[in-house]
XYZ file of C-alpha atoms in Angstrom:
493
model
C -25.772 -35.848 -42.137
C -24.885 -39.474 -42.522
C -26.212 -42.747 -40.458
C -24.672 -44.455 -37.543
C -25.569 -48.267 -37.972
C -25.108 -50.915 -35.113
C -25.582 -55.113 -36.415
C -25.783 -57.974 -34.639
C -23.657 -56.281 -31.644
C -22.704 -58.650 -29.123
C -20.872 -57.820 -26.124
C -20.365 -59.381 -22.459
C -18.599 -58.001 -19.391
C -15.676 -59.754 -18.281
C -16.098 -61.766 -15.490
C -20.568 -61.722 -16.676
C -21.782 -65.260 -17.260
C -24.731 -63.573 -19.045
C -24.674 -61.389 -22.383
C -25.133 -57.488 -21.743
C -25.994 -57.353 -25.918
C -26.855 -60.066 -27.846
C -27.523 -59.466 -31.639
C -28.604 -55.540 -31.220
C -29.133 -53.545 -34.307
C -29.914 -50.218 -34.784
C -29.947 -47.157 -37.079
C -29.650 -43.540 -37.134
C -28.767 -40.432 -37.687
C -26.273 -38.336 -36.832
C -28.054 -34.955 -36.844
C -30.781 -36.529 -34.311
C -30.578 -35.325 -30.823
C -30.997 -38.760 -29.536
C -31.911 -39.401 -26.189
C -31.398 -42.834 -24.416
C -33.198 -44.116 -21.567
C -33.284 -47.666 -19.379
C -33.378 -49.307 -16.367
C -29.949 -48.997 -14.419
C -27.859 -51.742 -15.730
C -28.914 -52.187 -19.081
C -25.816 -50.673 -20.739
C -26.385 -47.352 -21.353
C -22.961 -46.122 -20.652
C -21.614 -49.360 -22.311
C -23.483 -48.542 -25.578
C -21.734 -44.915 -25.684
C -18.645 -47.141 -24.786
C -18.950 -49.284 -27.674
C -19.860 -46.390 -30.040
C -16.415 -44.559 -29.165
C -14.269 -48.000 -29.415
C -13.328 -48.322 -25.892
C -14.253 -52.209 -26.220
C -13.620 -54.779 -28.506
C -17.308 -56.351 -29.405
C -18.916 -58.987 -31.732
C -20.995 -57.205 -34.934
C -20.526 -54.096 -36.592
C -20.610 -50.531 -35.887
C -20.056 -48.034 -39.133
C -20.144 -44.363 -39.222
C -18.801 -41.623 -41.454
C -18.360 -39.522 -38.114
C -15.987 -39.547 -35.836
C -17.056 -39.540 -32.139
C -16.350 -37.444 -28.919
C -17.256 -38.722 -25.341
C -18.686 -36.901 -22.225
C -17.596 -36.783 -19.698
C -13.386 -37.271 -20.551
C -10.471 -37.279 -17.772
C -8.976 -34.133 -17.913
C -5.242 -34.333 -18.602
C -4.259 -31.638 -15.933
C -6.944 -30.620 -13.354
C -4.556 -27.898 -11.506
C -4.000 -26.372 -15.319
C -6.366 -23.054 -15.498
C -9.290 -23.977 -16.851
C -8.384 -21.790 -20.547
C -5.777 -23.976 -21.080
C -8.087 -27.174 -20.677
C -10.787 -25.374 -23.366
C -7.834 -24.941 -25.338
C -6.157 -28.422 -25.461
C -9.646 -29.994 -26.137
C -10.617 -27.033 -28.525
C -7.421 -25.628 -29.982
C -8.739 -24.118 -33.592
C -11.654 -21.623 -31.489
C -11.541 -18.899 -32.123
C -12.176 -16.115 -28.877
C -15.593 -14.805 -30.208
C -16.449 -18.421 -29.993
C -15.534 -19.346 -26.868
C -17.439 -16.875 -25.482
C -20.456 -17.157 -27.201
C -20.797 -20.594 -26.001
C -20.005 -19.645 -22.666
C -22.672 -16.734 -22.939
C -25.368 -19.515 -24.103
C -24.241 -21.997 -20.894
C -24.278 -18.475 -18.666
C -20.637 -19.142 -17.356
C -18.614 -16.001 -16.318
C -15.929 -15.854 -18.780
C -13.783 -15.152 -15.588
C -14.087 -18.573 -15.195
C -11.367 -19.155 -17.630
C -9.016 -17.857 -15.580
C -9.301 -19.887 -12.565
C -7.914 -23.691 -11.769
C -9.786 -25.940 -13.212
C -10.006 -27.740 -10.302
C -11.707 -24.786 -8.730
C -14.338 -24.658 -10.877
C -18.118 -26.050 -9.246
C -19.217 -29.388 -11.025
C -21.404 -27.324 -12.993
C -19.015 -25.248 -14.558
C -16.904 -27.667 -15.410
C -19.525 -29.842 -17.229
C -20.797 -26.573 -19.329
C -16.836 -25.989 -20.025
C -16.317 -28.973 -21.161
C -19.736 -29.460 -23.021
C -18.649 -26.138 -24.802
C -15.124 -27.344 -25.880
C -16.289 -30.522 -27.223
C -18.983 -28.304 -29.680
C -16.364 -26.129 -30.493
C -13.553 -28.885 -31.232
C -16.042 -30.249 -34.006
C -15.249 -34.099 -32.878
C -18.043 -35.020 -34.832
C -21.093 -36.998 -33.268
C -21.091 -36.209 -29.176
C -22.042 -39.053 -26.864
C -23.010 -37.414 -23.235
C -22.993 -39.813 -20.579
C -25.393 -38.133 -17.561
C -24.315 -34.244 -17.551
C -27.341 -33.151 -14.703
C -25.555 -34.527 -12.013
C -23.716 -31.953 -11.341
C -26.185 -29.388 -12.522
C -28.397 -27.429 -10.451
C -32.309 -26.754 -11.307
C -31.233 -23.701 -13.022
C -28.087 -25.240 -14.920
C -29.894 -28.101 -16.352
C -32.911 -25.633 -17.876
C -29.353 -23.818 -19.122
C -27.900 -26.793 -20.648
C -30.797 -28.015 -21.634
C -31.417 -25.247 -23.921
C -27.870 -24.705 -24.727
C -28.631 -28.517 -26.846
C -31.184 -27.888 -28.133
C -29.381 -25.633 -30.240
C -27.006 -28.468 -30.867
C -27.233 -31.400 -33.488
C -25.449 -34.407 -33.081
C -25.824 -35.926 -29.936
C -26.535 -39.308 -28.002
C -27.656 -38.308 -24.433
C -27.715 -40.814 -21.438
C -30.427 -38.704 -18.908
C -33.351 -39.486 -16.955
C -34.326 -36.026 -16.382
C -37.825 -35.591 -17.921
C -38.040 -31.768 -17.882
C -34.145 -31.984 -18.833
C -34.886 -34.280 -22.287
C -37.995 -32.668 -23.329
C -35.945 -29.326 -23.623
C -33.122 -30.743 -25.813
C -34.222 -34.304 -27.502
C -36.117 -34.864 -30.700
C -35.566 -39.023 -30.978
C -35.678 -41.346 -27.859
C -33.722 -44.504 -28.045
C -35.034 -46.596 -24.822
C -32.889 -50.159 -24.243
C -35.639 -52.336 -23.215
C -35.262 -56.320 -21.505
C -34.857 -57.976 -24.703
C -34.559 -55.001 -27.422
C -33.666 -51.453 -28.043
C -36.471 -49.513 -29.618
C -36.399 -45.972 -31.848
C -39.196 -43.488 -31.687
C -39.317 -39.840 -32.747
C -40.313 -37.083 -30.591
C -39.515 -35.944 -27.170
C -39.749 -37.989 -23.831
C -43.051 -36.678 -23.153
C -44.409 -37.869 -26.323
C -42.572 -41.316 -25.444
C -44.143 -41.685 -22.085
C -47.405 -40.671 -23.322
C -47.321 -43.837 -25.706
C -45.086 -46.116 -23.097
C -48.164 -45.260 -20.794
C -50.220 -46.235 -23.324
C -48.353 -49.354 -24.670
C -47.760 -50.881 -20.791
C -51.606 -50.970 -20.397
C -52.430 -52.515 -22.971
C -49.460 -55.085 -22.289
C -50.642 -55.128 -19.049
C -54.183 -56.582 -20.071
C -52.731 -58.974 -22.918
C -50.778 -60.437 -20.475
C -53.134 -61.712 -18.202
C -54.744 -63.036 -21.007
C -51.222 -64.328 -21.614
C -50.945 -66.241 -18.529
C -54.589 -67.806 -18.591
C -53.969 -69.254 -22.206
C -50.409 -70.567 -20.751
C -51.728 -71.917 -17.524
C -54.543 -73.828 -19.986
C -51.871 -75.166 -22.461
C -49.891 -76.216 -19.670
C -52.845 -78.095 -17.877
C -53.821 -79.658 -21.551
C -49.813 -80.230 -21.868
C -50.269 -81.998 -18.579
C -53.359 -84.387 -20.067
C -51.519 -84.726 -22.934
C -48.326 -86.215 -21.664
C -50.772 -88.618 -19.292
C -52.057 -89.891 -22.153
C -49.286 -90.928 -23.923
C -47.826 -92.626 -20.598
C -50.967 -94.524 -21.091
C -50.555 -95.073 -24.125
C -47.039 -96.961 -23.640
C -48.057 -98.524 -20.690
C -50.868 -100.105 -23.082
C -48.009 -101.727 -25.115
C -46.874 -104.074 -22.307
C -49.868 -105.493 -22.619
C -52.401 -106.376 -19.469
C -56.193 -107.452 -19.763
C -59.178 -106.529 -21.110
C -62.139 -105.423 -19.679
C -63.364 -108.883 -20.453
C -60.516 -110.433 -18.941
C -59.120 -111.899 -22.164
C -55.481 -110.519 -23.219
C -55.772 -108.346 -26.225
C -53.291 -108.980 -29.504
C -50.137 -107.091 -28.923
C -48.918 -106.819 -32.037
C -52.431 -104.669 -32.306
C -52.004 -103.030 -28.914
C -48.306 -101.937 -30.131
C -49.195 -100.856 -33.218
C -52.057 -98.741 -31.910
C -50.135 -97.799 -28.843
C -47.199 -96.517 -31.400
C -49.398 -94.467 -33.624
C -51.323 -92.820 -30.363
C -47.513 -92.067 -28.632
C -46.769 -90.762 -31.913
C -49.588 -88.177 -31.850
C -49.556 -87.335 -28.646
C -45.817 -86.400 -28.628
C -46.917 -83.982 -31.381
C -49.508 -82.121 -29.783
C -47.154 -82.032 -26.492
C -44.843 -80.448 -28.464
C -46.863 -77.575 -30.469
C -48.330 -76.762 -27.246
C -45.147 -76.682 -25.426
C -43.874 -74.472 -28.269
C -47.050 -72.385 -27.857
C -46.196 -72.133 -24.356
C -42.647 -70.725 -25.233
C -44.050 -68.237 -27.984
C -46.462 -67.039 -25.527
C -44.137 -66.831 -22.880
C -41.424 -65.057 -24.982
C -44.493 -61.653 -25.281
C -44.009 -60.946 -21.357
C -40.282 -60.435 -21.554
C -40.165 -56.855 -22.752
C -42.880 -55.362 -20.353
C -41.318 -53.160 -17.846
C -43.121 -53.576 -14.625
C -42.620 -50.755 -11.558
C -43.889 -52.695 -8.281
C -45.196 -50.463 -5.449
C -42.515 -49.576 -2.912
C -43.646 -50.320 0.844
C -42.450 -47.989 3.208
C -42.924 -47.935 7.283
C -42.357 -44.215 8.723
C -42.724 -43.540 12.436
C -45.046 -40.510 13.879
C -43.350 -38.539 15.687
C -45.273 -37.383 19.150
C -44.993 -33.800 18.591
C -45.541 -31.518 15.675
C -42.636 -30.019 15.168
C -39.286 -32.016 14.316
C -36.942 -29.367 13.083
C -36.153 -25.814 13.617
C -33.733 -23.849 12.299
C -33.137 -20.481 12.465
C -30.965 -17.894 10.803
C -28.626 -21.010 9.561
C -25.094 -19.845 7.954
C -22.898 -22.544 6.522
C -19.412 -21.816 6.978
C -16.210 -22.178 4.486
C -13.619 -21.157 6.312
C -13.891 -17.247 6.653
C -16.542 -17.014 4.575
C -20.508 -18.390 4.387
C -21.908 -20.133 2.154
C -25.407 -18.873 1.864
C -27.566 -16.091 3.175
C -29.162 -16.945 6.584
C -32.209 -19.898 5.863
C -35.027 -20.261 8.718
C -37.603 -22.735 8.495
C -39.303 -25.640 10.001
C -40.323 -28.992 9.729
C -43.489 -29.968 10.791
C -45.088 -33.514 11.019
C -46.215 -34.704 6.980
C -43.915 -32.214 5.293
C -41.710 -32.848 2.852
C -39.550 -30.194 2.005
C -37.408 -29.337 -0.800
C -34.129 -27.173 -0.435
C -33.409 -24.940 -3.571
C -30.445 -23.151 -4.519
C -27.304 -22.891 -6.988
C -24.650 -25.326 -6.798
C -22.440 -24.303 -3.769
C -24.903 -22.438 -1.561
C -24.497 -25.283 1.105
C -27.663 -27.279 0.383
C -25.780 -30.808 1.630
C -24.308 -28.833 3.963
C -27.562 -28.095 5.684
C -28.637 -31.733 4.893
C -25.585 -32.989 6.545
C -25.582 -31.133 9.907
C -29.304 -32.485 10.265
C -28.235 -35.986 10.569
C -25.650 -35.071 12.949
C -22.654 -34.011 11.487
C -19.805 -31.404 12.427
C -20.666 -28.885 10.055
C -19.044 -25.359 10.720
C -21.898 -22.940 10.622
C -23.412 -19.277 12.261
C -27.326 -19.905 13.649
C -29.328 -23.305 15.224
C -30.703 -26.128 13.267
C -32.337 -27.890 16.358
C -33.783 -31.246 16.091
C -36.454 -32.764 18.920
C -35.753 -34.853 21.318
C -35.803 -39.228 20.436
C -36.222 -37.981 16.786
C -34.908 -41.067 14.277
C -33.576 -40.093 11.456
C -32.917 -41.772 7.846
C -29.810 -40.175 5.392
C -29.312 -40.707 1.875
C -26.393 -39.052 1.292
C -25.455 -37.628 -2.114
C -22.232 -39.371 -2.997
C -21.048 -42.428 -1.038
C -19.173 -46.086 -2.797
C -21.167 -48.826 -1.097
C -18.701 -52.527 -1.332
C -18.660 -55.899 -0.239
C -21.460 -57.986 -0.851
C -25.266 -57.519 -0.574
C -25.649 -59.528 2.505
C -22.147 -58.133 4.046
C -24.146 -54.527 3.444
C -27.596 -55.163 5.061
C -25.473 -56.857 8.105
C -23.140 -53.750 8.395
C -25.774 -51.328 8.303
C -28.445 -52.812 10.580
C -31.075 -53.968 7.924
C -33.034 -57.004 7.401
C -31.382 -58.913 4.444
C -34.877 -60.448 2.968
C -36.726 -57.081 2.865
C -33.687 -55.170 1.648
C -33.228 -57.661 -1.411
C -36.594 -57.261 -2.109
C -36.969 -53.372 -2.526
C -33.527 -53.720 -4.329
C -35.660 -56.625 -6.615
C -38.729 -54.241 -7.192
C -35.943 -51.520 -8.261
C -34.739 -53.936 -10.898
C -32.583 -55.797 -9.617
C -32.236 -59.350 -11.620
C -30.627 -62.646 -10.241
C -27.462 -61.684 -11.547
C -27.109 -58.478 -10.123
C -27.110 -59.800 -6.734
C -24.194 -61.146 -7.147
C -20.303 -59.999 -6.408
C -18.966 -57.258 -5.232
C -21.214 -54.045 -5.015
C -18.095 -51.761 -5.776
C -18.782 -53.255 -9.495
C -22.228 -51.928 -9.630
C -23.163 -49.247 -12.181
C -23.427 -45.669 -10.022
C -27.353 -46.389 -10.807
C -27.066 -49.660 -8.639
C -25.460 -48.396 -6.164
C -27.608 -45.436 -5.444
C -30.426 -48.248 -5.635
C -28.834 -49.466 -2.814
C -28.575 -46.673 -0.652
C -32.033 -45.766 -1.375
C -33.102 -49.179 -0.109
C -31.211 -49.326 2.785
C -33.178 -45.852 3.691
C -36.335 -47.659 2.972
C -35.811 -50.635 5.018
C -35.455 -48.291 8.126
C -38.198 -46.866 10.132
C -37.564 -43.261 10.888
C -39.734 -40.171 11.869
C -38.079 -38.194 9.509
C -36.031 -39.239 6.038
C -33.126 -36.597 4.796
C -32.231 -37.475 1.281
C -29.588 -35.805 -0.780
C -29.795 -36.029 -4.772
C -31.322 -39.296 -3.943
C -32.433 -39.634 -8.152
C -28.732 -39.464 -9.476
C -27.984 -41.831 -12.219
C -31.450 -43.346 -11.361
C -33.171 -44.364 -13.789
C -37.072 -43.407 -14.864
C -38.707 -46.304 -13.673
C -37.322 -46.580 -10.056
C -37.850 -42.284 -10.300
C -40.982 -42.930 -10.928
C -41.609 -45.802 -8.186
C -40.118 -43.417 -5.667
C -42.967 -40.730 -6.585
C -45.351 -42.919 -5.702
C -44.045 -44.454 -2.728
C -44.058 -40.732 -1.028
C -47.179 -39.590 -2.428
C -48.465 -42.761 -0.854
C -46.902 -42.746 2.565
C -45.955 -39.408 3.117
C -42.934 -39.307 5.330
C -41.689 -36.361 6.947
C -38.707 -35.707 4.735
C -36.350 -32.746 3.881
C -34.290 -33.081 0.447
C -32.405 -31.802 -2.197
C -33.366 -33.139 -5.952
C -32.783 -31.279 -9.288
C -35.233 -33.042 -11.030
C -38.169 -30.703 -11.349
C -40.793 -33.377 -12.148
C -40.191 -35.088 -9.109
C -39.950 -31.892 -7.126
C -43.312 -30.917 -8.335
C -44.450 -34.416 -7.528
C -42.921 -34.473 -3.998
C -42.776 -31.862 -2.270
C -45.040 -30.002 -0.084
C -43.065 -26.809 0.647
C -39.729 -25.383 -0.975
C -36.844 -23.712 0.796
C -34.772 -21.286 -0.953
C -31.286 -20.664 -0.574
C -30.040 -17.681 -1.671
């Protein structure tokens, strides 16, 4: 085991007027199971970028290790998926390989198929596997639940845990607290080490942001009375060199200027030095509410629907050409619900989602909606460009309320600027999401609407639906939210 150090790293985007790392240092170890965590944007992915030497960067980065990155672009896609393993694990042996792919519960069949044809989930357990087996040192996973279902990320979760060596970009609670021992969280204006799992980590970020929370109202009282004495201060030195041009007395004799000037001098003096320590107070004090992470309540403005019912579907059959995709699903929506849709990666989840909202989806069976019912879509993938206010004017959406959800999701000055195809995939899910919230709709059909998202706006979502409660059917992987959300769960078999 040896120690990964990172000094006085400094790194900006090209074409970024502002710094994305200024002066970061960190330290640790390369048998930790390290996962990282921040609001979209900080520079997760960038970190893991700067690890592997994809960019050149200011400071240093040493390691004894050498580094392997997930995910990787796949030379071949059309080769069968063996001969992938093999070019990114060629010294493993066959007892290996399928002991790894026993762990990760992937059909060694699978080996022998295109590896374009494998689901997303197989091919992030394939390649997970290979890069354990080609012994490339200290692995640097960039988001692997995105493509994992509920039951693949408790699999790969586990399938870690048994791992060492690892720097993990996920905001899946359940999904860290099964794998992580160490949680590296990027904050505002630091990075910050702790050991443990997340749960453990929350438990004290709770903690910590109350406590912030209180000390910095006290915070802004003690700056709001510098600032006022700041205020008196500065007065009274304008008096005070007013007083050297002379003028008269109370008596209505003129008073010695040499005196006046002298005194007038020496009262300037001072009062330019207790401007200035309280101005510096000011900054000091100022400079303690930088780093608190604040999570502003999300306003939302659903639309009751006249009847009870808004969806019905009955004996629903997805169809891939000759075949289905899942069993027959019946269920219903009724006014309030929000309903979850569960089942394994292909069994036509989106699919269902999808031919809600309206879309030609081949399929056996009736998914009927009621008459005059609006509906909202999130949809699961989608690449959102142009600019911000190009976006709210395409789609129909009031520019001022959209940039403000998109502000209480984190957005900063700077990121509402340029092109939104430059976003991270965080960002731009941010702004689909918002767009769904500025519209008022009886019922809201999200798809994976927590990909790449990260745990503050996850957790700002939560609250928004356990405080509004829109009718709302949806597909999400992310068990605590699931648990949160939902009032009923559909399974697809």
């Amino acid at each position: 085991m040896s120690t990964i150090k990172i000094q006085n790293l400094n790194f900006t985007h090209e074409g970024a007027y502002a710094p994305l790392f200024e002066n970061l240092c960190l330290q640790f170890d390369t048998g930790w199971k390290l996962g990282l965590i921040g609001r979209n944007g900080r520079g997760k992915t960038t970190l893991l970028d700067l690890i592997a030497g994809k960019y050149e960067y200011g400071g240093t980065i040493t390691a004894n290790t050498a580094f392997s990155r997930f995910p990787f672009p796949v030379r071949d896609p059309a080769l069968p998926a063996r001969a992938v393993f093999d070019e990114t694990a060629p010294d493993a042996e066959e007892w290996e390989i399928l002991r790894e792919l026993s762990l990760l519960d992937v059909d060694e069949q699978a080996l022998s198929r295109p590896f374009t044809q494998l689901s997303g989930g197989e091919r992030t357990k394939l390649l997970l596997a290979a890069l354990f087996l080609n012994d490339g040192g200290f692995l640097l996973i960039d988001e692997p639940t995105n493509h994992l279902d509920l039951e693949g990320r408790e699999t790969v979760s586990a399938y870690l845990k048994r791992k060492k060596g690892f720097l993990l970009v996920s905001h899946d609670r359940a999904f860290l607290d099964g794998c992580v021992d160490h949680i590296l969280t990027i904050n505002k204006t630091d990075a910050e080490l702790r050991s443990g799992n997340f749960s453990s980590w929350f438990e004290a970020f709770e903690k910590q942001q109350t406590a912030e929370a209180a000390q910095n109202e006290r915070l802004k009282k003690d700056i709001a009375r510098l600032s006022e004495s700041a205020k008196r201060t500065s007065a009274w030195a304008n008096r005070a060199e007013a007083a050297k041009n002379g003028g008269k007395l109370d008596s209505g004799l003129k008073p010695d200027k040499g005196y006046v000037s002298h005194k007038a001098a020496k009262m300037m003096k001072h009062a330019k030095t207790v401007e200035a320590r309280q101005q510096e107070e000011i900054r000091q004090k100022s400079e303690l509410l930088k780093n608190t992470e604040t999570a502003e309540k999300l306003k939302l403005a659903p639309l009751t629907f006249r009847a009870e019912k808004l969806l019905s579907v009955r004996d629903l059959e997805i169809r891939y050409g000759p075949r289905t995709g899942c069993k027959p699903v019946t269920f219903e929506a009724l006014r309030g619900e929000r309903i979850a849709l569960e089942g394994k990666n292909g069994c036509g989840k989106s699919s269902v989602l999808k031919l809600i909202t309206g879309e030609d989806i081949p399929h056996l069976g009736t998914a009927l909606l009621a008459s005059g019912l609006t509906v909202s879509y999130v949809p699961q993938t989608a690449s959102p460009c142009g600019r911000i206010a190009d976006f709210a004017r395409e789609n129909a959406v009031d520019e001022n309320l959209f940039r403000s959800i998109l502000n209480k999701l984190g957005f900063t000055k700077k990121d509402f600027e340029g092109d939104i195809a430059s976003y991270s995939e965080g960002q731009k899910k941010k702004i689909l999401l918002a767009k769904s919230l500025c519209e008022q709709a009886h019922l809201y059909v999200w798809d994976e609407p927590l990909n790449y998202l990260d745990l503050y706006s996850r957790l700002q979502i939560e609250r928004l639906l356990q405080d509004y409660r829109p009718t709302m059917i949806f597909v999400e992987h992310d068990r605590a939210f699931r648990e949160a959300v939902a009032t009923k769960t559909v399974f697809m078999p």
